[in-house]
PDB file of C-alpha atoms and ligand atoms in Angstrom:
ATOM      1  CA  MET R  25      15.014  -0.924  -2.168  1.00  0.00           C
ATOM      2  CA  LYS R  26      16.220  -4.299  -0.853  1.00  0.00           C
ATOM      3  CA  ALA R  27      15.488  -7.604  -2.466  1.00  0.00           C
ATOM      4  CA  PHE R  28      12.775  -9.256  -0.386  1.00  0.00           C
ATOM      5  CA  LYS R  29      15.033 -11.898   1.197  1.00  0.00           C
ATOM      6  CA  ASP R  30      17.553  -9.252   2.292  1.00  0.00           C
ATOM      7  CA  LEU R  31      14.684  -7.248   3.741  1.00  0.00           C
ATOM      8  CA  ALA R  32      13.395 -10.248   5.711  1.00  0.00           C
ATOM      9  CA  LEU R  33      16.896 -11.080   6.965  1.00  0.00           C
ATOM     10  CA  SER R  34      17.626  -7.533   8.101  1.00  0.00           C
ATOM     11  CA  ARG R  35      14.331  -6.748   9.868  1.00  0.00           C
ATOM     12  CA  ARG R  36      14.990  -7.000  13.587  1.00  0.00           C
ATOM     13  CA  SER R  37      13.046  -5.640  16.525  1.00  0.00           C
ATOM     14  CA  ILE R  38      14.343  -2.172  17.297  1.00  0.00           C
ATOM     15  CA  ARG R  39      13.687  -0.898  20.795  1.00  0.00           C
ATOM     16  CA  LYS R  40      15.833   2.246  20.831  1.00  0.00           C
ATOM     17  CA  TYR R  41      15.147   5.213  18.583  1.00  0.00           C
ATOM     18  CA  THR R  42      16.604   8.658  17.939  1.00  0.00           C
ATOM     19  CA  ASN R  43      14.291  11.636  18.384  1.00  0.00           C
ATOM     20  CA  GLU R  44      14.273  12.402  14.650  1.00  0.00           C
ATOM     21  CA  LYS R  45      10.656  12.420  13.439  1.00  0.00           C
ATOM     22  CA  ILE R  46       9.345  10.269  10.628  1.00  0.00           C
ATOM     23  CA  THR R  47       7.785  12.268   7.795  1.00  0.00           C
ATOM     24  CA  ASP R  48       4.033  12.128   7.185  1.00  0.00           C
ATOM     25  CA  GLU R  49       4.789  10.718   3.717  1.00  0.00           C
ATOM     26  CA  CYS R  50       6.655   7.769   5.254  1.00  0.00           C
ATOM     27  CA  ILE R  51       3.810   7.055   7.683  1.00  0.00           C
ATOM     28  CA  LYS R  52       1.336   7.220   4.812  1.00  0.00           C
ATOM     29  CA  GLU R  53       3.479   4.801   2.796  1.00  0.00           C
ATOM     30  CA  ILE R  54       3.606   2.359   5.723  1.00  0.00           C
ATOM     31  CA  ILE R  55      -0.153   2.508   6.301  1.00  0.00           C
ATOM     32  CA  SER R  56      -0.878   2.124   2.599  1.00  0.00           C
ATOM     33  CA  THR R  57       1.098  -1.132   2.653  1.00  0.00           C
ATOM     34  CA  ALA R  58      -0.853  -2.406   5.675  1.00  0.00           C
ATOM     35  CA  LEU R  59      -4.070  -1.658   3.815  1.00  0.00           C
ATOM     36  CA  ILE R  60      -3.174  -4.086   1.028  1.00  0.00           C
ATOM     37  CA  ALA R  61      -2.347  -6.992   3.352  1.00  0.00           C
ATOM     38  CA  PRO R  62      -4.316 -10.135   2.553  1.00  0.00           C
ATOM     39  CA  THR R  63      -7.276 -11.040   4.769  1.00  0.00           C
ATOM     40  CA  SER R  64      -9.512 -14.069   5.135  1.00  0.00           C
ATOM     41  CA  LYS R  65     -12.409 -13.881   2.659  1.00  0.00           C
ATOM     42  CA  ASN R  66     -11.130 -10.395   1.830  1.00  0.00           C
ATOM     43  CA  SER R  67     -13.026  -9.226   4.926  1.00  0.00           C
ATOM     44  CA  ARG R  68     -10.489  -6.499   5.817  1.00  0.00           C
ATOM     45  CA  PRO R  69     -11.550  -6.355   9.477  1.00  0.00           C
ATOM     46  CA  TRP R  70      -8.630  -4.177  10.577  1.00  0.00           C
ATOM     47  CA  TYR R  71      -8.288  -0.572  11.646  1.00  0.00           C
ATOM     48  CA  PHE R  72      -5.065   1.353  12.173  1.00  0.00           C
ATOM     49  CA  MET R  73      -4.383   4.371  14.352  1.00  0.00           C
ATOM     50  CA  THR R  74      -1.212   6.381  13.864  1.00  0.00           C
ATOM     51  CA  ILE R  75       0.149   8.167  16.908  1.00  0.00           C
ATOM     52  CA  ASN R  76       2.810  10.863  16.938  1.00  0.00           C
ATOM     53  CA  ASP R  77       1.803  12.691  20.112  1.00  0.00           C
ATOM     54  CA  THR R  78       4.647  12.175  22.568  1.00  0.00           C
ATOM     55  CA  GLY R  79       2.328  12.568  25.565  1.00  0.00           C
ATOM     56  CA  ILE R  80       0.082   9.789  24.298  1.00  0.00           C
ATOM     57  CA  ILE R  81       3.064   7.550  23.462  1.00  0.00           C
ATOM     58  CA  GLU R  82       4.372   8.094  26.995  1.00  0.00           C
ATOM     59  CA  ARG R  83       1.030   6.960  28.436  1.00  0.00           C
ATOM     60  CA  LEU R  84       0.958   3.950  26.110  1.00  0.00           C
ATOM     61  CA  SER R  85       4.427   2.975  27.339  1.00  0.00           C
ATOM     62  CA  GLN R  86       2.775   2.118  30.692  1.00  0.00           C
ATOM     63  CA  CYS R  87       0.402  -0.398  29.049  1.00  0.00           C
ATOM     64  CA  LYS R  88       2.101  -3.432  30.646  1.00  0.00           C
ATOM     65  CA  LYS R  89       4.878  -4.100  33.121  1.00  0.00           C
ATOM     66  CA  ASN R  90       7.219  -5.852  30.683  1.00  0.00           C
ATOM     67  CA  GLY R  91       7.784  -5.713  26.980  1.00  0.00           C
ATOM     68  CA  ALA R  92       6.799  -2.126  26.272  1.00  0.00           C
ATOM     69  CA  ILE R  93      10.281  -0.620  26.361  1.00  0.00           C
ATOM     70  CA  ALA R  94      10.277   0.313  22.685  1.00  0.00           C
ATOM     71  CA  LEU R  95       7.504   2.797  23.484  1.00  0.00           C
ATOM     72  CA  ASN R  96       9.954   4.733  25.677  1.00  0.00           C
ATOM     73  CA  THR R  97      11.827   6.250  22.738  1.00  0.00           C
ATOM     74  CA  CYS R  98       9.787   5.676  19.583  1.00  0.00           C
ATOM     75  CA  THR R  99       8.573   8.804  17.821  1.00  0.00           C
ATOM     76  CA  HIS R 100       5.560   7.137  16.208  1.00  0.00           C
ATOM     77  CA  ALA R 101       3.336   4.160  16.848  1.00  0.00           C
ATOM     78  CA  ILE R 102       0.650   2.383  14.901  1.00  0.00           C
ATOM     79  CA  VAL R 103      -2.113   0.673  16.837  1.00  0.00           C
ATOM     80  CA  VAL R 104      -3.350  -2.379  14.945  1.00  0.00           C
ATOM     81  CA  MET R 105      -6.990  -3.176  15.690  1.00  0.00           C
ATOM     82  CA  ALA R 106      -9.818  -5.208  14.215  1.00  0.00           C
ATOM     83  CA  ASP R 107     -13.552  -5.734  14.424  1.00  0.00           C
ATOM     84  CA  PRO R 108     -14.063  -9.443  15.260  1.00  0.00           C
ATOM     85  CA  SER R 109     -17.641  -9.281  13.952  1.00  0.00           C
ATOM     86  CA  LYS R 110     -16.190  -8.727  10.482  1.00  0.00           C
ATOM     87  CA  SER R 111     -14.084 -11.902  10.531  1.00  0.00           C
ATOM     88  CA  GLU R 112     -13.405 -14.906  12.746  1.00  0.00           C
ATOM     89  CA  ALA R 113      -9.839 -14.673  11.402  1.00  0.00           C
ATOM     90  CA  TRP R 114      -9.304 -11.140  12.711  1.00  0.00           C
ATOM     91  CA  ILE R 115      -6.249 -12.143  14.732  1.00  0.00           C
ATOM     92  CA  GLU R 116      -4.501 -13.621  11.709  1.00  0.00           C
ATOM     93  CA  ASP R 117      -5.544 -10.704   9.519  1.00  0.00           C
ATOM     94  CA  SER R 118      -4.247  -8.178  12.051  1.00  0.00           C
ATOM     95  CA  ALA R 119      -0.983 -10.054  12.518  1.00  0.00           C
ATOM     96  CA  ILE R 120      -0.306 -10.154   8.792  1.00  0.00           C
ATOM     97  CA  ALA R 121      -0.985  -6.423   8.495  1.00  0.00           C
ATOM     98  CA  ALA R 122       1.331  -5.759  11.445  1.00  0.00           C
ATOM     99  CA  SER R 123       4.061  -7.771   9.724  1.00  0.00           C
ATOM    100  CA  TYR R 124       3.552  -5.779   6.533  1.00  0.00           C
ATOM    101  CA  ILE R 125       4.007  -2.589   8.594  1.00  0.00           C
ATOM    102  CA  GLN R 126       7.287  -3.890  10.018  1.00  0.00           C
ATOM    103  CA  LEU R 127       8.639  -4.955   6.636  1.00  0.00           C
ATOM    104  CA  GLN R 128       7.616  -1.693   4.970  1.00  0.00           C
ATOM    105  CA  ALA R 129       9.326   0.244   7.772  1.00  0.00           C
ATOM    106  CA  GLU R 130      12.497  -1.805   7.326  1.00  0.00           C
ATOM    107  CA  ASP R 131      12.377  -1.202   3.583  1.00  0.00           C
ATOM    108  CA  MET R 132      12.501   2.534   4.312  1.00  0.00           C
ATOM    109  CA  GLY R 133      15.391   2.106   6.762  1.00  0.00           C
ATOM    110  CA  LEU R 134      13.172   2.661   9.804  1.00  0.00           C
ATOM    111  CA  GLY R 135      13.084   0.564  12.959  1.00  0.00           C
ATOM    112  CA  SER R 136       9.996  -1.085  14.410  1.00  0.00           C
ATOM    113  CA  CYS R 137       8.932  -3.347  17.238  1.00  0.00           C
ATOM    114  CA  TRP R 138       5.751  -5.305  17.911  1.00  0.00           C
ATOM    115  CA  ILE R 139       4.220  -4.573  21.330  1.00  0.00           C
ATOM    116  CA  GLN R 140       1.676  -7.271  22.120  1.00  0.00           C
ATOM    117  CA  ILE R 141      -1.549  -5.906  23.610  1.00  0.00           C
ATOM    118  CA  ARG R 142      -4.051  -8.729  23.080  1.00  0.00           C
ATOM    119  CA  GLU R 143      -4.001 -11.155  26.051  1.00  0.00           C
ATOM    120  CA  ARG R 144      -1.632  -8.936  28.059  1.00  0.00           C
ATOM    121  CA  MET R 145      -2.338  -7.264  31.415  1.00  0.00           C
ATOM    122  CA  TYR R 146      -1.808  -3.684  32.545  1.00  0.00           C
ATOM    123  CA  ASP R 147      -2.094  -4.785  36.193  1.00  0.00           C
ATOM    124  CA  ASP R 148      -3.710  -7.639  38.133  1.00  0.00           C
ATOM    125  CA  ASN R 149      -7.223  -6.421  37.326  1.00  0.00           C
ATOM    126  CA  THR R 150      -6.959  -4.457  34.108  1.00  0.00           C
ATOM    127  CA  THR R 151      -6.145  -5.755  30.670  1.00  0.00           C
ATOM    128  CA  ALA R 152      -3.677  -3.910  28.480  1.00  0.00           C
ATOM    129  CA  THR R 153      -6.524  -3.693  25.969  1.00  0.00           C
ATOM    130  CA  LYS R 154      -8.721  -1.750  28.414  1.00  0.00           C
ATOM    131  CA  TYR R 155      -5.827   0.518  29.347  1.00  0.00           C
ATOM    132  CA  VAL R 156      -5.064   1.356  25.684  1.00  0.00           C
ATOM    133  CA  ARG R 157      -8.764   1.507  24.739  1.00  0.00           C
ATOM    134  CA  ASP R 158      -9.437   4.156  27.385  1.00  0.00           C
ATOM    135  CA  ILE R 159      -6.492   6.342  26.382  1.00  0.00           C
ATOM    136  CA  LEU R 160      -7.360   6.252  22.682  1.00  0.00           C
ATOM    137  CA  SER R 161     -11.193   6.150  22.937  1.00  0.00           C
ATOM    138  CA  ILE R 162     -11.327   2.906  20.970  1.00  0.00           C
ATOM    139  CA  PRO R 163     -14.908   1.568  20.831  1.00  0.00           C
ATOM    140  CA  GLU R 164     -15.797  -1.604  22.760  1.00  0.00           C
ATOM    141  CA  ASN R 165     -16.492  -3.629  19.598  1.00  0.00           C
ATOM    142  CA  ILE R 166     -12.946  -3.106  18.335  1.00  0.00           C
ATOM    143  CA  GLU R 167     -10.163  -5.402  19.564  1.00  0.00           C
ATOM    144  CA  ILE R 168      -6.526  -4.350  19.825  1.00  0.00           C
ATOM    145  CA  GLU R 169      -3.955  -6.752  18.458  1.00  0.00           C
ATOM    146  CA  CYS R 170      -0.729  -4.840  19.014  1.00  0.00           C
ATOM    147  CA  ILE R 171       1.081  -1.553  18.810  1.00  0.00           C
ATOM    148  CA  ILE R 172       3.925  -1.292  16.320  1.00  0.00           C
ATOM    149  CA  THR R 173       6.523   1.227  17.417  1.00  0.00           C
ATOM    150  CA  LEU R 174       8.319   3.157  14.689  1.00  0.00           C
ATOM    151  CA  GLY R 175      11.283   5.464  14.540  1.00  0.00           C
ATOM    152  CA  HIS R 176      14.787   6.073  13.285  1.00  0.00           C
ATOM    153  CA  LYS R 177      17.030   3.314  14.610  1.00  0.00           C
ATOM    154  CA  ASN R 178      19.321   4.074  17.530  1.00  0.00           C
ATOM    155  CA  GLU R 179      20.735   0.569  17.940  1.00  0.00           C
ATOM    156  CA  ASP R 180      22.473  -1.862  15.606  1.00  0.00           C
ATOM    157  CA  ARG R 181      20.942  -5.288  15.294  1.00  0.00           C
ATOM    158  CA  LYS R 182      22.636  -7.941  13.212  1.00  0.00           C
ATOM    159  CA  PRO R 183      20.625  -9.328  10.316  1.00  0.00           C
ATOM    160  CA  TYR R 184      19.622 -12.982  10.531  1.00  0.00           C
ATOM    161  CA  ASN R 185      22.344 -15.368   9.395  1.00  0.00           C
ATOM    162  CA  PRO R 186      20.976 -17.593   6.621  1.00  0.00           C
ATOM    163  CA  GLU R 187      23.405 -20.308   7.733  1.00  0.00           C
ATOM    164  CA  LYS R 188      21.482 -20.572  11.011  1.00  0.00           C
ATOM    165  CA  THR R 189      18.131 -21.183   9.355  1.00  0.00           C
ATOM    166  CA  MET R 190      16.165 -23.688  11.476  1.00  0.00           C
ATOM    167  CA  TRP R 191      15.719 -26.435   8.915  1.00  0.00           C
ATOM    168  CA  ASN R 192      15.147 -28.855  11.835  1.00  0.00           C
ATOM    169  CA  ARG R 193      11.644 -27.381  12.112  1.00  0.00           C
ATOM    170  CA  VAL R 194      10.691 -28.380   8.601  1.00  0.00           C
ATOM    171  CA  ALA R 195       9.112 -31.721   7.737  1.00  0.00           C
ATOM    172  CA  PHE R 196       9.073 -33.303   4.307  1.00  0.00           C
ATOM    173  CA  ASN R 197       5.902 -35.109   3.268  1.00  0.00           C
ATOM    174  CA  THR R 198       5.418 -36.575   6.771  1.00  0.00           C
ATOM    175  CA  TRP R 199       6.300 -35.612  10.379  1.00  0.00           C
ATOM    176  CA  ASN R 200       9.994 -36.520  10.143  1.00  0.00           C
ATOM    177  CA  ILE R 201      11.152 -33.880  12.593  1.00  0.00           C
ATOM    178  CA  GLU R 202      13.848 -34.816  15.113  1.00  0.00           C
ATOM    179  CA  GLU R 203      14.583 -32.342  17.895  1.00  0.00           C
TER     180      GLU R 203
HETATM  181  C1  FMN J  24       3.270 -11.870  18.263  1.00  0.00           C
HETATM  182  C2  FMN J  24       4.479 -11.092  18.720  1.00  0.00           C
HETATM  183  C3  FMN J  24       4.452 -10.443  19.936  1.00  0.00           C
HETATM  184  C4  FMN J  24       5.562  -9.696  20.364  1.00  0.00           C
HETATM  185  N1  FMN J  24       5.464  -8.963  21.511  1.00  0.00           N
HETATM  186  C5  FMN J  24       6.494  -8.166  21.859  1.00  0.00           C
HETATM  187  C6  FMN J  24       6.364  -7.287  22.966  1.00  0.00           C
HETATM  188  O1  FMN J  24       5.321  -7.193  23.607  1.00  0.00           O
HETATM  189  N2  FMN J  24       7.431  -6.504  23.289  1.00  0.00           N
HETATM  190  C7  FMN J  24       8.606  -6.535  22.567  1.00  0.00           C
HETATM  191  O2  FMN J  24       9.525  -5.790  22.911  1.00  0.00           O
HETATM  192  N3  FMN J  24       8.748  -7.361  21.495  1.00  0.00           N
HETATM  193  C8  FMN J  24       7.733  -8.155  21.125  1.00  0.00           C
HETATM  194  N4  FMN J  24       7.818  -8.932  20.006  1.00  0.00           N
HETATM  195  C9  FMN J  24       9.094  -8.981  19.262  1.00  0.00           C
HETATM  196  C10 FMN J  24       9.793 -10.321  19.500  1.00  0.00           C
HETATM  197  O3  FMN J  24      10.350 -10.339  20.791  1.00  0.00           O
HETATM  198  C11 FMN J  24      10.877 -10.489  18.416  1.00  0.00           C
HETATM  199  O4  FMN J  24      10.261 -10.486  17.148  1.00  0.00           O
HETATM  200  C12 FMN J  24      11.655 -11.775  18.585  1.00  0.00           C
HETATM  201  O5  FMN J  24      12.407 -11.744  19.781  1.00  0.00           O
HETATM  202  C13 FMN J  24      12.624 -11.999  17.415  1.00  0.00           C
HETATM  203  O6  FMN J  24      13.491 -10.890  17.282  1.00  0.00           O
HETATM  204  P1  FMN J  24      13.540 -10.014  15.959  1.00  0.00           P
HETATM  205  O7  FMN J  24      12.218  -9.313  15.799  1.00  0.00           O
HETATM  206  O8  FMN J  24      14.667  -9.037  16.176  1.00  0.00           O
HETATM  207  O9  FMN J  24      13.770 -10.917  14.793  1.00  0.00           O
HETATM  208  C14 FMN J  24       6.738  -9.660  19.564  1.00  0.00           C
HETATM  209  C15 FMN J  24       6.746 -10.324  18.339  1.00  0.00           C
HETATM  210  C16 FMN J  24       5.639 -11.019  17.912  1.00  0.00           C
HETATM  211  C17 FMN J  24       5.663 -11.668  16.540  1.00  0.00           C
END
């Protein structure tokens, strides 16, 4: 297990995967971490769907014109959803859970990538949400935040360099930022 800072530095978006499957135990471990992510007022508005059916993943890979490339080779995906009626902070809650998924995957040596679904379009007339909703039979009252692709890494991405940390984005006591 990596110290948390090493984990955060080494997590990078992985968009190419081998065809080696992830075990059910690993998927369960990842989901169990998402399920302890903090939520506003402890409302826990999220839902998660794990996908390992290659036919379904192939259809999901068509969900938008750009930015879905990681779905071309991933072996698993987790759809991160929420019920907005359970919390006005459902977007934040879903995003935190999605981040937990990515960090847990990295901790187990697996690659992941966030595929944005909310506010994205499948084509000129159809949202990516509707496209994914129809494939997965997701009810109308449930919103889709993103899909997190998962798999064994098939590309090397350099960890973040702590020397390049963007301290110019940090203010001290007042807005003393100079860009
Ligand atoms: C809210 C959000 C939406 C993103 N959407 C996509 C996406 O649709 N497709 C994709 O390939 N990567 C997506 N990413 C990954 C970012 O491109 C990536 O995190 C960023 O370029 C930094 O690279 P890193 O993850 O390797 O640190 C998204 C990330 C976030 C946080």
